[in-house]
C-alpha cells in the first residue's frame, strides 16, 4: 500500500500553473487556431531571443486582431507569458526569456487538451443522437401499439383463470417397475 492509502503507481494530478490555466481558458471552438498563432509567435521568440521584430506584435495586424476579437482571453495568455500591452502593440520586455520547455511545450499540451475536449464533445453528441434515434423509434412503436389496441375495441370481459391440472406430473422409478422385486 502506498502513501496515504494510494496504490503504488497512482498519481494525483498536479495543480495547473497560471500559464496552463490561461491556455485552457480559451473558447473550445477557436482554441486550435489561436494556439497555432501563439505557438508561432512563441517559437519565433525562442529561436531568435535577441531580435526585436519578434518581440513586438501589432494588435492591429489582421490575423492578430481577428484572433483577439474571437477570443479576448488570448491577451491574457500572452500577458501570462510575459508580454505587455503598449498602446496598439504587445511587447515582450528584454528581461523576459521564453523557454521552449515551458512555453512551447505548454502550448502543445494545451492543443492536446483541446483536441481531447473536441473528441469528447463529438462522442457525447453521437451518444445523444443515438439515444434520440432509439427514443424516437420506441415512441413510434408505442403509437402503433396504441392504434392496434384501439382497433381491437374495448375489452368486454375480464380475464378468467384456467385450471392447469392436478398439480405436478411427476413419475417415479417405482411407478414403471424399477427397483421392485418380482421374485424369481
CSV table of C-alpha atoms in Angstrom, one decimal:
chain,number,residue,atom,x,y,z
A,1,UNK,CA,0.0,0.0,0.0
A,2,UNK,CA,1.4,3.4,-0.9
A,3,UNK,CA,1.5,6.6,0.9
A,4,UNK,CA,-1.9,7.9,2.2
A,5,UNK,CA,-3.7,4.9,1.1
A,6,UNK,CA,-2.9,5.3,-2.6
A,7,UNK,CA,-1.8,2.3,-4.5
A,8,UNK,CA,1.7,2.4,-6.0
A,9,UNK,CA,1.7,4.0,-9.4
A,10,UNK,CA,-1.3,6.1,-8.9
A,11,UNK,CA,-0.5,9.8,-9.3
A,12,UNK,CA,-2.6,12.7,-8.2
A,13,UNK,CA,-2.8,15.4,-10.9
A,14,UNK,CA,-0.6,18.3,-10.2
A,15,UNK,CA,-2.2,21.7,-9.9
A,16,UNK,CA,-2.3,23.7,-13.1
A,17,UNK,CA,0.2,26.5,-13.4
A,18,UNK,CA,-1.1,30.0,-14.2
A,19,UNK,CA,0.1,29.6,-17.8
A,20,UNK,CA,-1.8,26.3,-18.1
A,21,UNK,CA,-4.9,27.9,-16.6
A,22,UNK,CA,-4.7,30.8,-19.1
A,23,UNK,CA,-4.2,28.4,-22.0
A,24,UNK,CA,-7.2,26.4,-21.0
A,25,UNK,CA,-9.4,29.4,-20.7
A,26,UNK,CA,-9.7,29.9,-24.4
A,27,UNK,CA,-13.0,29.1,-26.2
A,28,UNK,CA,-13.0,25.5,-27.3
A,29,UNK,CA,-14.2,26.2,-30.9
A,30,UNK,CA,-11.4,28.7,-31.6
A,31,UNK,CA,-8.7,27.3,-29.4
A,32,UNK,CA,-6.7,25.4,-32.0
A,33,UNK,CA,-6.3,28.4,-34.4
A,34,UNK,CA,-5.4,30.7,-31.5
A,35,UNK,CA,-2.9,28.3,-30.1
A,36,UNK,CA,-1.3,27.9,-33.5
A,37,UNK,CA,-0.9,31.6,-33.7
A,38,UNK,CA,0.5,31.9,-30.2
A,39,UNK,CA,2.8,29.0,-30.8
A,40,UNK,CA,4.2,30.6,-33.9
A,41,UNK,CA,4.9,33.9,-32.1
A,42,UNK,CA,6.5,32.0,-29.2
A,43,UNK,CA,8.7,29.8,-31.4
A,44,UNK,CA,10.0,32.9,-33.2
A,45,UNK,CA,11.0,34.5,-29.9
A,46,UNK,CA,12.6,31.2,-28.6
A,47,UNK,CA,14.6,30.8,-31.8
A,48,UNK,CA,15.6,34.4,-32.1
A,49,UNK,CA,15.6,35.8,-28.5
A,50,UNK,CA,17.5,39.0,-29.3
A,51,UNK,CA,15.6,40.1,-32.4
A,52,UNK,CA,13.3,43.0,-31.7
A,53,UNK,CA,10.9,42.3,-34.6
A,54,UNK,CA,9.8,39.0,-33.0
A,55,UNK,CA,9.4,40.6,-29.5
A,56,UNK,CA,6.8,43.0,-30.7
A,57,UNK,CA,3.3,42.2,-32.1
A,58,UNK,CA,0.9,44.8,-33.5
A,59,UNK,CA,-2.6,44.3,-32.3
A,60,UNK,CA,-3.8,46.0,-35.5
A,61,UNK,CA,-2.4,43.2,-37.6
A,62,UNK,CA,-5.4,41.5,-39.4
A,63,UNK,CA,-4.7,37.9,-38.0
A,64,UNK,CA,-3.9,39.1,-34.5
A,65,UNK,CA,-7.0,41.5,-34.4
A,66,UNK,CA,-9.3,38.7,-35.7
A,67,UNK,CA,-7.9,36.3,-33.0
A,68,UNK,CA,-8.3,38.8,-30.2
A,69,UNK,CA,-11.8,39.7,-31.4
A,70,UNK,CA,-12.8,36.0,-31.4
A,71,UNK,CA,-11.1,35.3,-28.0
A,72,UNK,CA,-10.1,38.2,-25.8
A,73,UNK,CA,-8.6,35.6,-23.5
A,74,UNK,CA,-5.7,35.4,-26.0
A,75,UNK,CA,-4.3,38.6,-24.5
A,76,UNK,CA,-4.5,37.1,-21.0
A,77,UNK,CA,-2.4,34.1,-22.3
A,78,UNK,CA,0.2,36.4,-23.8
A,79,UNK,CA,0.3,38.6,-20.6
A,80,UNK,CA,0.9,35.4,-18.5
A,81,UNK,CA,3.8,34.6,-20.8
A,82,UNK,CA,5.3,38.0,-20.1
A,83,UNK,CA,4.0,40.1,-22.9
A,84,UNK,CA,2.9,43.7,-22.1
A,85,UNK,CA,0.4,45.9,-23.9
A,86,UNK,CA,1.9,49.1,-25.1
A,87,UNK,CA,-0.8,51.1,-27.0
A,88,UNK,CA,-1.8,49.0,-30.0
A,89,UNK,CA,1.3,46.8,-29.7
A,90,UNK,CA,2.2,43.9,-27.4
A,91,UNK,CA,5.9,43.9,-26.4
A,92,UNK,CA,7.9,41.2,-24.8
A,93,UNK,CA,10.4,43.1,-22.5
A,94,UNK,CA,14.1,42.2,-22.9
A,95,UNK,CA,14.2,40.8,-19.4
A,96,UNK,CA,11.7,38.1,-20.3
A,97,UNK,CA,13.1,34.9,-21.7
A,98,UNK,CA,10.7,32.4,-23.2
A,99,UNK,CA,11.8,28.8,-22.7
A,100,UNK,CA,10.9,26.1,-25.2
A,101,UNK,CA,10.4,23.5,-22.4
A,102,UNK,CA,8.0,25.7,-20.5
A,103,UNK,CA,6.2,27.9,-23.1
A,104,UNK,CA,6.1,26.0,-26.3
A,105,UNK,CA,5.6,22.6,-24.6
A,106,UNK,CA,2.8,24.2,-22.5
A,107,UNK,CA,1.1,25.4,-25.8
A,108,UNK,CA,1.5,21.9,-27.3
A,109,UNK,CA,-0.1,20.4,-24.1
A,110,UNK,CA,-3.0,22.8,-24.4
A,111,UNK,CA,-3.5,21.8,-28.0
A,112,UNK,CA,-3.7,18.2,-26.9
A,113,UNK,CA,-6.1,19.1,-24.2
A,114,UNK,CA,-8.4,20.9,-26.6
A,115,UNK,CA,-8.2,18.1,-29.1
A,116,UNK,CA,-9.4,15.6,-26.4
A,117,UNK,CA,-12.1,18.0,-25.4
A,118,UNK,CA,-13.3,18.2,-29.0
A,119,UNK,CA,-13.3,14.4,-29.3
A,120,UNK,CA,-15.2,14.0,-26.0
A,121,UNK,CA,-17.8,16.6,-27.2
A,122,UNK,CA,-18.2,14.8,-30.6
A,123,UNK,CA,-18.5,11.4,-28.7
A,124,UNK,CA,-21.2,12.8,-26.4
A,125,UNK,CA,-23.1,14.3,-29.3
A,126,UNK,CA,-23.0,10.9,-31.1
A,127,UNK,CA,-24.3,9.2,-28.0
A,128,UNK,CA,-27.1,11.8,-27.7
A,129,UNK,CA,-28.0,11.3,-31.3
A,130,UNK,CA,-28.1,7.5,-30.9
A,131,UNK,CA,-30.3,7.8,-27.8
A,132,UNK,CA,-32.6,10.2,-29.6
A,133,UNK,CA,-32.9,7.8,-32.5
A,134,UNK,CA,-33.7,4.9,-30.2
A,135,UNK,CA,-36.2,7.0,-28.3
A,136,UNK,CA,-38.0,8.1,-31.5
A,137,UNK,CA,-38.2,4.5,-32.7
A,138,UNK,CA,-39.6,3.4,-29.3
A,139,UNK,CA,-42.2,6.2,-29.3
A,140,UNK,CA,-43.3,5.3,-32.8
A,141,UNK,CA,-43.7,1.6,-31.8
A,142,UNK,CA,-45.7,2.7,-28.8
A,143,UNK,CA,-48.0,4.8,-31.0
A,144,UNK,CA,-48.5,1.8,-33.4
A,145,UNK,CA,-49.3,-0.5,-30.4
A,146,UNK,CA,-51.9,2.0,-29.2
A,147,UNK,CA,-53.6,2.2,-32.6
A,148,UNK,CA,-53.6,-1.6,-32.8
A,149,UNK,CA,-55.2,-1.9,-29.3
A,150,UNK,CA,-57.8,0.8,-30.2
A,151,UNK,CA,-58.7,-1.2,-33.4
A,152,UNK,CA,-59.5,-4.3,-31.3
A,153,UNK,CA,-62.1,-2.4,-29.5
A,154,UNK,CA,-62.9,-2.2,-25.8
A,155,UNK,CA,-62.4,-5.2,-23.5
A,156,UNK,CA,-65.8,-6.8,-22.9
A,157,UNK,CA,-64.9,-9.5,-20.4
A,158,UNK,CA,-62.2,-9.8,-17.8
A,159,UNK,CA,-59.6,-12.4,-17.6
A,160,UNK,CA,-60.5,-15.8,-16.3
A,161,UNK,CA,-58.3,-18.2,-14.5
A,162,UNK,CA,-57.8,-21.6,-16.2
A,163,UNK,CA,-57.3,-24.9,-14.5
A,164,UNK,CA,-54.0,-26.3,-15.4
A,165,UNK,CA,-54.2,-29.8,-14.0
A,166,UNK,CA,-53.9,-31.8,-10.7
A,167,UNK,CA,-50.6,-30.5,-9.8
A,168,UNK,CA,-47.1,-31.5,-11.0
A,169,UNK,CA,-46.9,-34.6,-13.2
A,170,UNK,CA,-44.1,-36.5,-11.5
A,171,UNK,CA,-43.3,-40.0,-12.4
A,172,UNK,CA,-41.1,-42.1,-10.1
A,173,UNK,CA,-39.0,-45.1,-10.9
A,174,UNK,CA,-41.2,-47.4,-8.9
A,175,UNK,CA,-44.2,-46.4,-11.0
A,176,UNK,CA,-42.7,-48.1,-14.0
A,177,UNK,CA,-41.4,-51.2,-12.1
A,178,UNK,CA,-37.8,-50.2,-11.5
A,179,UNK,CA,-36.5,-51.3,-8.1
A,180,UNK,CA,-39.3,-53.7,-7.3
A,181,UNK,CA,-38.6,-57.3,-6.9
A,182,UNK,CA,-40.8,-59.7,-8.8
A,183,UNK,CA,-39.5,-62.8,-7.1
A,184,UNK,CA,-37.9,-65.3,-9.0
